[in-house]
C-alpha cells in the first residue's frame, strides 16, 4: 500500500466501512451490510481491500444467531502509526501513536527565539524526521502527520496565516512538509484540534454539539456543531481572546480596552498583578519579585501564591474565573451546546463555575454541563494526530469545507 497519497481511501464506501469498523468493531460483514445498506458482495470486496491494506484484521468469532459463527472485523490499530505535533508557545511537542490513539513515544523540542519562517520550517521538519524515525524503529508505517498551531490557520491549504506567538505569517506548512516527506500532512488551529480529540477520545465522544475552551498564555475555543468542527467564514471561529467583556476594563495588548485576554490570559493576569503591587497592595508576590532579582513575575507565581493563600493572588484568579465564566455563558447562549469542556489552569478556578451558573438562564443552566478535560496535558498532541486520523477514517470533511469556501475563501 502506498502511504504517499490517499488514493486508496478515495472511495467513500471504503472510508465509510473503515469508520464503521472503528466505531462498532468487532463487527461482522453481515452487520456492516445491514447498517450501511451496501450489498453483501460490495462489503466483501471492500473488506478484502482493507484486509490487504492491513488496516483491518479479522478477530475472534462472534456469537452465532444459528448456523456458522460470523468472523468479526476490527481496526488493525497497532500496524501503523500517526504523528501529532503541537506548536507550543516556546516549543514543539511530538507524539507517535497507534491508530486507536495510544501514544508510543513523546518528544519535547525547542523552538529558537524569534525564528524566521525558514528557521521555523527547518525546526518543524526536524521534529517530523525524529518522529518518523521512531515509527520506523517500531516498524509501523506512518499514515499521516497532524499539526496543531495557534493563530489563524487555513486547514485546506495547510497554511498558517498568522502565528502570534512566533510573529510569523503565511507559513506553507503542508506543502513544505509534504514535498519533503511524501506523506499526508494536516494542519489546523490547536484548539480546534483539541476539540476533535475530545470528540474521538474524550468527553465529547457521544455529543453532537460541544465547545472546548483552552486557557493558557492565550485563550481560544474549539467549536463542534453537528459533529463537525465549525470554522467560520475566515477560519477564525472561536478566537474569543479579544471579545469585549468590560467597557471600563484595563488596556489590552491589542490596543483596545476590557478584552477577555486582559483578565483571563496569563499575560493579562501578570499585568494586573504588577499593577496591584505597584499600587501598594500587600501580597507575598512582593517577595517573589524580590527573590527573582529582577526576573519577571509569571502567571505561575500568581498560581503558587494563590495556592498558598495569598489574598491578592486569590482575588486575581477569582476575577479571571469570573470573567471567563461570563464569556462561557455568552458562548452557551449563542451556540446552545450540550457541554463545555475546559482545558488549562485558570479554568479550574472555582468562581468560574459560580459565574457561569449565576449568569446563565435557569432553563439553559440545567441543560448544559461544564466539565474539566480528562485528556490531560497530552490533549494538544492528541488533537494534532487526530487531525491525521480523521483524514484516514472520515475524509469526507473536504467536501463540506469546499462548499463553504465558495463564499468564504479569501486566501
Ligand atoms: Zn484585546
Tab-separated table of C-alpha atoms and ligand atoms in Angstrom:
chain	number	residue	atom	x	y	z
A	1	UNK	CA	0.000	0.000	0.000
A	2	UNK	CA	1.238	3.471	-0.836
A	3	UNK	CA	1.112	5.791	2.138
A	4	UNK	CA	2.149	8.707	-0.065
A	5	UNK	CA	-1.390	9.505	-1.112
A	6	UNK	CA	-4.899	8.791	-0.059
A	7	UNK	CA	-5.902	7.373	-3.432
A	8	UNK	CA	-6.528	4.107	-1.610
A	9	UNK	CA	-9.094	5.788	0.605
A	10	UNK	CA	-10.733	7.835	-2.135
A	11	UNK	CA	-13.785	5.626	-2.279
A	12	UNK	CA	-16.396	6.958	0.081
A	13	UNK	CA	-17.742	3.447	0.669
A	14	UNK	CA	-14.301	2.293	1.737
A	15	UNK	CA	-13.828	5.017	4.314
A	16	UNK	CA	-17.424	4.579	5.496
A	17	UNK	CA	-16.810	0.888	6.151
A	18	UNK	CA	-13.438	1.533	7.784
A	19	UNK	CA	-15.012	4.124	10.074
A	20	UNK	CA	-17.870	1.781	10.880
A	21	UNK	CA	-15.369	-0.895	11.926
A	22	UNK	CA	-13.555	1.709	14.060
A	23	UNK	CA	-16.735	2.801	15.813
A	24	UNK	CA	-18.509	-0.543	16.118
A	25	UNK	CA	-15.787	-3.205	15.873
A	26	UNK	CA	-15.617	-6.096	16.419
A	27	UNK	CA	-18.344	-6.236	13.779
A	28	UNK	CA	-19.271	-8.834	11.159
A	29	UNK	CA	-19.532	-8.304	7.405
A	30	UNK	CA	-23.261	-9.022	7.618
A	31	UNK	CA	-23.795	-6.346	10.258
A	32	UNK	CA	-21.844	-3.823	8.156
A	33	UNK	CA	-24.033	-4.600	5.149
A	34	UNK	CA	-27.133	-4.221	7.272
A	35	UNK	CA	-26.149	-0.846	8.748
A	36	UNK	CA	-24.633	0.701	5.587
A	37	UNK	CA	-27.287	-0.763	3.252
A	38	UNK	CA	-24.452	-1.750	0.882
A	39	UNK	CA	-24.839	-5.130	-0.864
A	40	UNK	CA	-23.006	-8.086	0.762
A	41	UNK	CA	-20.683	-8.540	-2.287
A	42	UNK	CA	-19.712	-4.834	-2.139
A	43	UNK	CA	-18.967	-5.131	1.578
A	44	UNK	CA	-16.935	-8.304	0.993
A	45	UNK	CA	-14.877	-6.656	-1.767
A	46	UNK	CA	-14.135	-3.539	0.243
A	47	UNK	CA	-13.339	-5.507	3.402
A	48	UNK	CA	-10.893	-7.598	1.334
A	49	UNK	CA	-9.188	-4.386	0.201
A	50	UNK	CA	-8.994	-3.165	3.807
A	51	UNK	CA	-7.529	-6.520	4.870
A	52	UNK	CA	-4.956	-6.326	2.039
A	53	UNK	CA	-4.075	-2.778	3.163
A	54	UNK	CA	-3.528	-4.113	6.733
A	55	UNK	CA	-5.969	-1.502	8.009
A	56	UNK	CA	-8.386	-4.126	9.286
A	57	UNK	CA	-7.898	-7.544	10.889
A	58	UNK	CA	-10.178	-10.491	11.446
A	59	UNK	CA	-10.673	-11.067	15.155
A	60	UNK	CA	-12.421	-13.669	17.311
A	61	UNK	CA	-15.558	-15.343	16.157
A	62	UNK	CA	-18.765	-13.582	17.059
A	63	UNK	CA	-21.836	-15.132	18.612
A	64	UNK	CA	-23.977	-17.031	16.187
A	65	UNK	CA	-27.675	-16.490	15.802
A	66	UNK	CA	-27.933	-20.021	14.426
A	67	UNK	CA	-25.616	-21.510	11.817
A	68	UNK	CA	-21.952	-20.693	11.324
A	69	UNK	CA	-20.316	-18.188	13.732
A	70	UNK	CA	-19.503	-14.974	11.834
A	71	UNK	CA	-15.900	-13.756	11.547
A	72	UNK	CA	-15.545	-10.390	13.244
A	73	UNK	CA	-13.545	-7.427	11.965
A	74	UNK	CA	-11.659	-4.738	13.833
A	75	UNK	CA	-9.219	-1.958	13.020
A	76	UNK	CA	-5.592	-3.070	12.904
A	77	UNK	CA	-4.628	-0.412	15.416
A	78	UNK	CA	-1.024	-1.422	16.007
A	79	UNK	CA	0.133	-1.974	12.437
A	80	UNK	CA	0.501	1.719	11.564
A	81	UNK	CA	1.293	4.941	13.348
A	82	UNK	CA	0.204	8.557	13.169
A	83	UNK	CA	2.210	11.547	14.324
A	84	UNK	CA	0.902	14.546	16.250
A	85	UNK	CA	2.824	17.799	16.509
A	86	UNK	CA	1.755	20.698	18.708
A	87	UNK	CA	3.481	24.043	18.315
A	88	UNK	CA	3.555	25.394	21.861
A	89	UNK	CA	4.362	28.922	22.980
A	90	UNK	CA	8.090	28.181	23.046
A	91	UNK	CA	8.491	24.623	21.893
A	92	UNK	CA	7.249	21.679	19.898
A	93	UNK	CA	5.515	18.643	21.453
A	94	UNK	CA	5.593	15.475	19.378
A	95	UNK	CA	3.657	12.234	19.852
A	96	UNK	CA	3.784	8.996	17.879
A	97	UNK	CA	0.598	6.987	18.333
A	98	UNK	CA	-1.274	3.885	17.213
A	99	UNK	CA	-4.495	4.268	15.249
A	100	UNK	CA	-6.505	3.928	18.485
A	101	UNK	CA	-4.727	6.958	19.971
A	102	UNK	CA	-2.344	5.041	22.250
A	103	UNK	CA	0.821	7.136	22.467
A	104	UNK	CA	4.048	5.149	21.988
A	105	UNK	CA	6.575	7.992	22.000
A	106	UNK	CA	6.622	11.577	23.218
A	107	UNK	CA	9.267	14.204	22.434
A	108	UNK	CA	9.688	17.794	23.545
A	109	UNK	CA	11.732	20.025	21.268
A	110	UNK	CA	12.698	23.666	21.444
A	111	UNK	CA	11.944	26.445	19.023
A	112	UNK	CA	14.626	29.090	18.655
A	113	UNK	CA	13.687	32.520	19.910
A	114	UNK	CA	12.105	34.745	17.236
A	115	UNK	CA	12.696	32.276	14.389
A	116	UNK	CA	12.446	33.339	10.766
A	117	UNK	CA	9.922	31.451	8.660
A	118	UNK	CA	12.763	29.347	7.205
A	119	UNK	CA	14.185	28.551	10.654
A	120	UNK	CA	10.769	27.578	11.941
A	121	UNK	CA	10.095	25.271	8.973
A	122	UNK	CA	13.518	23.697	9.475
A	123	UNK	CA	12.745	23.008	13.158
A	124	UNK	CA	9.355	21.591	12.217
A	125	UNK	CA	10.964	19.392	9.553
A	126	UNK	CA	13.400	18.122	12.170
A	127	UNK	CA	10.501	17.288	14.510
A	128	UNK	CA	8.737	15.267	11.787
A	129	UNK	CA	12.031	13.483	10.936
A	130	UNK	CA	12.596	12.454	14.544
A	131	UNK	CA	9.035	11.167	14.880
A	132	UNK	CA	9.281	9.219	11.611
A	133	UNK	CA	12.474	7.583	12.880
A	134	UNK	CA	10.575	6.386	15.972
A	135	UNK	CA	7.784	4.920	13.799
A	136	UNK	CA	10.363	3.274	11.575
A	137	UNK	CA	12.178	1.738	14.548
A	138	UNK	CA	8.822	0.305	15.681
A	139	UNK	CA	8.228	-0.983	12.118
A	140	UNK	CA	4.958	0.901	11.958
A	141	UNK	CA	4.497	2.792	8.666
A	142	UNK	CA	3.234	6.341	9.269
A	143	UNK	CA	-0.132	7.080	7.702
A	144	UNK	CA	-0.137	10.796	8.372
A	145	UNK	CA	1.040	13.740	10.413
A	146	UNK	CA	-1.251	16.271	12.095
A	147	UNK	CA	-0.052	19.651	13.291
A	148	UNK	CA	-1.842	21.940	15.751
A	149	UNK	CA	-0.743	25.557	15.797
A	150	UNK	CA	-2.050	28.807	17.273
A	151	UNK	CA	-3.420	31.702	15.304
A	152	UNK	CA	-5.251	31.813	12.001
A	153	UNK	CA	-4.941	28.570	10.067
A	154	UNK	CA	-6.323	27.525	6.677
A	155	UNK	CA	-6.753	23.759	7.098
A	156	UNK	CA	-7.398	23.133	3.391
A	157	UNK	CA	-4.138	24.693	2.292
A	158	UNK	CA	-2.416	23.603	5.488
A	159	UNK	CA	-1.153	27.123	5.843
A	160	UNK	CA	-0.675	29.184	8.990
A	161	UNK	CA	-1.843	32.644	8.016
A	162	UNK	CA	-0.755	34.330	11.245
A	163	UNK	CA	1.005	32.812	14.257
A	164	UNK	CA	1.018	35.405	17.054
A	165	UNK	CA	3.471	33.741	19.469
A	166	UNK	CA	6.076	33.330	16.714
A	167	UNK	CA	5.174	36.598	14.982
A	168	UNK	CA	5.222	34.788	11.652
A	169	UNK	CA	2.743	34.850	8.803
A	170	UNK	CA	1.834	32.844	5.687
A	171	UNK	CA	3.727	29.665	6.561
A	172	UNK	CA	3.080	26.966	3.915
A	173	UNK	CA	3.413	24.093	6.413
A	174	UNK	CA	1.572	21.406	4.449
A	175	UNK	CA	3.229	21.959	1.061
A	176	UNK	CA	6.665	22.305	2.643
A	177	UNK	CA	6.451	19.102	4.684
A	178	UNK	CA	4.607	17.029	2.051
A	179	UNK	CA	7.236	17.843	-0.580
A	180	UNK	CA	9.902	16.727	1.874
A	181	UNK	CA	8.314	13.593	3.361
A	182	UNK	CA	5.655	12.455	0.820
A	183	UNK	CA	3.086	11.609	3.495
A	184	UNK	CA	-0.210	13.399	4.149
A	185	UNK	CA	0.144	16.417	6.431
A	186	UNK	CA	-2.878	18.006	8.133
A	187	UNK	CA	-2.673	21.407	9.788
A	188	UNK	CA	-5.270	23.125	11.966
A	189	UNK	CA	-5.756	25.547	14.818
A	190	UNK	CA	-4.577	23.978	18.086
A	191	UNK	CA	-7.841	24.376	19.997
A	192	UNK	CA	-9.939	23.080	17.088
A	193	UNK	CA	-7.644	20.043	17.078
A	194	UNK	CA	-8.226	19.632	20.825
A	195	UNK	CA	-11.993	19.702	20.235
A	196	UNK	CA	-11.509	16.914	17.694
A	197	UNK	CA	-9.521	14.880	20.252
A	198	UNK	CA	-12.372	15.317	22.751
A	199	UNK	CA	-14.766	14.129	20.034
A	200	UNK	CA	-12.729	10.969	19.315
A	201	UNK	CA	-11.248	10.093	22.691
A	202	UNK	CA	-12.657	12.386	25.384
A	203	UNK	CA	-15.848	13.697	26.855
A	204	UNK	CA	-17.200	14.919	23.520
A	205	UNK	CA	-17.370	11.352	22.208
A	206	UNK	CA	-21.102	10.935	22.011
A	207	UNK	CA	-22.004	14.600	21.714
A	208	UNK	CA	-23.145	16.415	18.578
A	209	UNK	CA	-22.603	19.920	19.937
A	210	UNK	CA	-19.932	20.985	22.375
A	211	UNK	CA	-17.310	23.660	22.937
A	212	UNK	CA	-13.731	23.284	24.172
A	213	UNK	CA	-12.246	26.311	25.890
A	214	UNK	CA	-8.487	26.407	26.417
A	215	UNK	CA	-6.942	28.949	28.740
A	216	UNK	CA	-3.211	29.426	28.991
A	217	UNK	CA	-0.990	32.139	27.663
A	218	UNK	CA	-3.706	32.532	25.087
A	219	UNK	CA	-7.425	31.799	25.184
A	220	UNK	CA	-9.307	30.001	22.448
A	221	UNK	CA	-12.394	27.933	21.791
A	222	UNK	CA	-12.898	24.924	19.522
A	223	UNK	CA	-16.489	24.551	18.441
A	224	UNK	CA	-18.096	21.273	17.384
A	225	UNK	CA	-21.512	21.708	15.787
A	226	UNK	CA	-23.487	18.755	14.459
A	227	UNK	CA	-20.414	16.521	14.821
A	228	UNK	CA	-18.272	18.804	12.626
A	229	UNK	CA	-15.714	21.414	13.599
A	230	UNK	CA	-17.062	24.892	12.984
A	231	UNK	CA	-14.560	27.156	11.204
A	232	UNK	CA	-16.478	30.315	10.356
A	233	UNK	CA	-16.044	32.254	7.098
A	234	UNK	CA	-12.352	33.033	7.692
A	235	UNK	CA	-11.253	30.134	9.916
A	236	UNK	CA	-11.440	32.435	12.932
A	237	UNK	CA	-14.427	30.984	14.772
A	238	UNK	CA	-13.547	30.503	18.430
A	239	UNK	CA	-10.945	33.274	18.620
A	240	UNK	CA	-12.525	34.640	21.780
A	241	UNK	CA	-9.480	36.353	23.285
A	242	UNK	CA	-10.400	39.854	22.279
A	243	UNK	CA	-14.119	39.774	22.848
A	244	UNK	CA	-15.004	42.827	24.940
A	245	UNK	CA	-16.084	41.814	28.433
A	246	UNK	CA	-15.763	45.054	30.461
A	247	UNK	CA	-16.213	48.526	28.977
A	248	UNK	CA	-14.097	50.108	31.723
A	249	UNK	CA	-11.599	47.253	31.806
A	250	UNK	CA	-7.811	47.549	31.616
A	251	UNK	CA	-5.901	48.191	28.391
A	252	UNK	CA	-5.262	45.055	26.341
A	253	UNK	CA	-2.222	44.177	24.233
A	254	UNK	CA	-4.416	44.573	21.133
A	255	UNK	CA	-4.851	48.291	21.831
A	256	UNK	CA	-8.470	48.072	22.962
A	257	UNK	CA	-9.922	48.014	26.471
A	258	UNK	CA	-11.533	45.347	28.583
A	259	UNK	CA	-10.902	42.318	26.358
A	260	UNK	CA	-11.216	38.844	27.853
A	261	UNK	CA	-7.421	38.461	27.393
A	262	UNK	CA	-6.764	41.418	29.701
A	263	UNK	CA	-8.352	39.488	32.582
A	264	UNK	CA	-8.015	35.810	31.870
A	265	UNK	CA	-4.880	35.004	29.838
A	266	UNK	CA	-1.540	34.538	31.609
A	267	UNK	CA	-0.085	37.884	30.370
A	268	UNK	CA	-3.279	39.682	31.482
A	269	UNK	CA	-3.099	38.154	34.978
A	270	UNK	CA	0.587	39.096	35.315
A	271	UNK	CA	-0.080	42.654	34.142
A	272	UNK	CA	-2.865	43.061	36.698
A	273	UNK	CA	-0.734	41.572	39.472
A	274	UNK	CA	2.086	44.020	38.713
A	275	UNK	CA	-0.364	46.904	38.711
A	276	UNK	CA	-1.724	45.866	42.119
A	277	UNK	CA	1.812	45.558	43.537
A	278	UNK	CA	2.709	48.991	42.142
A	279	UNK	CA	-0.430	50.354	43.826
A	280	UNK	CA	0.966	49.082	47.127
A	281	UNK	CA	-1.383	46.158	47.760
A	282	UNK	CA	0.114	43.760	50.288
A	283	UNK	CA	0.919	40.337	48.880
A	284	UNK	CA	3.561	37.608	49.096
A	285	UNK	CA	4.122	38.375	45.405
A	286	UNK	CA	6.325	41.306	46.541
A	287	UNK	CA	8.744	38.735	47.947
A	288	UNK	CA	8.647	36.517	44.859
A	289	UNK	CA	9.558	39.544	42.742
A	290	UNK	CA	12.490	40.364	45.079
A	291	UNK	CA	13.662	36.742	45.225
A	292	UNK	CA	13.820	36.541	41.453
A	293	UNK	CA	16.227	39.513	41.481
A	294	UNK	CA	14.798	41.424	38.565
A	295	UNK	CA	13.348	38.416	36.718
A	296	UNK	CA	9.794	38.934	35.585
A	297	UNK	CA	6.763	37.849	37.584
A	298	UNK	CA	4.973	34.935	35.884
A	299	UNK	CA	1.430	33.638	35.992
A	300	UNK	CA	2.841	30.545	37.713
A	301	UNK	CA	3.983	32.786	40.607
A	302	UNK	CA	0.414	34.047	40.888
A	303	UNK	CA	-0.991	30.490	40.877
A	304	UNK	CA	1.523	29.383	43.513
A	305	UNK	CA	0.759	32.386	45.729
A	306	UNK	CA	-2.965	31.682	45.431
A	307	UNK	CA	-2.419	28.053	46.431
A	308	UNK	CA	-0.526	29.315	49.484
A	309	UNK	CA	-3.408	31.553	50.459
A	310	UNK	CA	-2.241	34.961	49.217
A	311	UNK	CA	-5.279	37.250	49.220
A	312	UNK	CA	-4.319	39.299	46.145
A	313	UNK	CA	-3.468	36.232	44.060
A	314	UNK	CA	-6.726	34.536	45.054
A	315	UNK	CA	-8.664	37.657	44.083
A	316	UNK	CA	-6.948	37.927	40.679
A	317	UNK	CA	-7.591	34.283	39.808
A	318	UNK	CA	-11.121	34.543	41.141
A	319	UNK	CA	-11.805	37.526	38.895
A	320	UNK	CA	-10.206	35.730	35.942
A	321	UNK	CA	-12.527	32.792	36.577
A	322	UNK	CA	-15.493	35.091	36.826
A	323	UNK	CA	-14.757	36.839	33.518
A	324	UNK	CA	-14.106	33.510	31.821
A	325	UNK	CA	-17.420	32.342	33.264
A	326	UNK	CA	-19.156	35.340	31.673
A	327	UNK	CA	-17.557	34.567	28.298
A	328	UNK	CA	-18.573	30.923	28.511
A	329	UNK	CA	-22.099	31.996	29.415
A	330	UNK	CA	-22.205	34.119	26.262
A	331	UNK	CA	-20.952	31.220	24.142
A	332	UNK	CA	-23.577	28.925	25.642
A	333	UNK	CA	-26.360	31.397	24.943
A	334	UNK	CA	-25.253	31.797	21.308
A	335	UNK	CA	-24.444	28.183	20.436
A	336	UNK	CA	-26.585	26.063	22.787
A	337	UNK	CA	-24.080	23.215	23.275
A	338	UNK	CA	-24.591	20.025	25.292
A	339	UNK	CA	-21.330	20.536	27.096
A	340	UNK	CA	-18.357	22.879	27.607
A	341	UNK	CA	-15.018	21.136	28.128
A	342	UNK	CA	-12.352	23.203	29.875
A	343	UNK	CA	-8.588	22.998	29.387
A	344	UNK	CA	-5.945	24.916	31.353
A	345	UNK	CA	-5.168	26.226	34.829
A	346	UNK	CA	-7.481	29.219	35.252
A	347	UNK	CA	-10.400	27.125	34.057
A	348	UNK	CA	-10.212	25.236	37.366
A	349	UNK	CA	-10.911	28.434	39.330
A	350	UNK	CA	-13.996	27.933	41.422
A	351	UNK	CA	-15.551	31.345	40.691
A	352	UNK	CA	-15.835	30.281	37.049
A	353	UNK	CA	-18.461	27.650	37.788
A	354	UNK	CA	-20.273	30.070	40.074
A	355	UNK	CA	-20.230	32.813	37.435
A	356	UNK	CA	-21.496	30.563	34.660
A	357	UNK	CA	-24.401	29.360	36.714
A	358	UNK	CA	-25.138	32.850	38.041
A	359	UNK	CA	-25.396	34.383	34.560
A	360	UNK	CA	-26.942	31.510	32.628
A	361	UNK	CA	-30.663	31.498	32.129
A	362	UNK	CA	-32.087	28.922	34.510
A	363	UNK	CA	-33.501	26.571	31.853
A	364	UNK	CA	-30.191	26.691	29.936
A	365	UNK	CA	-28.182	26.038	33.076
A	366	UNK	CA	-29.965	22.760	33.697
A	367	UNK	CA	-29.272	21.550	30.143
A	368	UNK	CA	-25.556	22.162	29.755
A	369	UNK	CA	-22.700	20.531	31.637
A	370	UNK	CA	-19.345	22.215	32.239
A	371	UNK	CA	-16.504	19.777	32.780
A	372	UNK	CA	-12.725	19.639	33.033
A	373	UNK	CA	-10.941	17.664	30.331
A	374	UNK	CA	-9.787	14.173	31.223
A	375	UNK	CA	-7.250	14.025	28.399
A	376	UNK	CA	-4.627	15.819	30.479
A	377	UNK	CA	-1.569	17.625	29.191
A	378	UNK	CA	-1.311	15.490	26.054
A	379	UNK	CA	-4.627	16.877	24.752
A	380	UNK	CA	-2.945	19.199	22.191
A	381	UNK	CA	-0.737	16.465	20.648
A	382	UNK	CA	-3.672	14.067	20.712
A	383	UNK	CA	-5.658	16.708	18.868
A	384	UNK	CA	-2.859	17.007	16.339
A	385	UNK	CA	-2.699	13.311	15.487
A	386	UNK	CA	-6.494	13.092	15.486
A	387	UNK	CA	-6.380	15.511	12.519
A	388	UNK	CA	-4.433	12.783	10.686
A	389	UNK	CA	-6.785	10.038	11.933
A	390	UNK	CA	-9.811	11.969	10.737
A	391	UNK	CA	-8.294	12.185	7.269
A	392	UNK	CA	-7.882	8.393	7.214
A	393	UNK	CA	-11.209	7.333	8.697
A	394	UNK	CA	-13.517	10.187	7.850
A	395	UNK	CA	-12.133	12.081	4.838
A	396	UNK	CA	-15.439	13.496	3.576
A	397	UNK	CA	-14.799	16.690	5.575
A	398	UNK	CA	-13.101	18.094	2.454
A	399	UNK	CA	-16.340	18.136	0.522
A	400	UNK	CA	-18.085	20.015	3.306
A	401	UNK	CA	-15.280	22.568	3.545
A	402	UNK	CA	-15.161	23.197	-0.180
A	403	UNK	CA	-18.829	24.045	-0.271
A	404	UNK	CA	-18.412	26.706	2.399
A	405	UNK	CA	-15.324	28.045	0.643
A	406	UNK	CA	-17.178	29.116	-2.472
A	407	UNK	CA	-18.411	32.050	-0.456
A	408	UNK	CA	-15.771	32.460	2.179
A	409	UNK	CA	-12.381	31.683	0.621
A	410	UNK	CA	-10.236	34.786	0.564
A	411	UNK	CA	-6.745	33.459	0.669
B	1	LIG	ZN1	-7.612	42.752	23.255
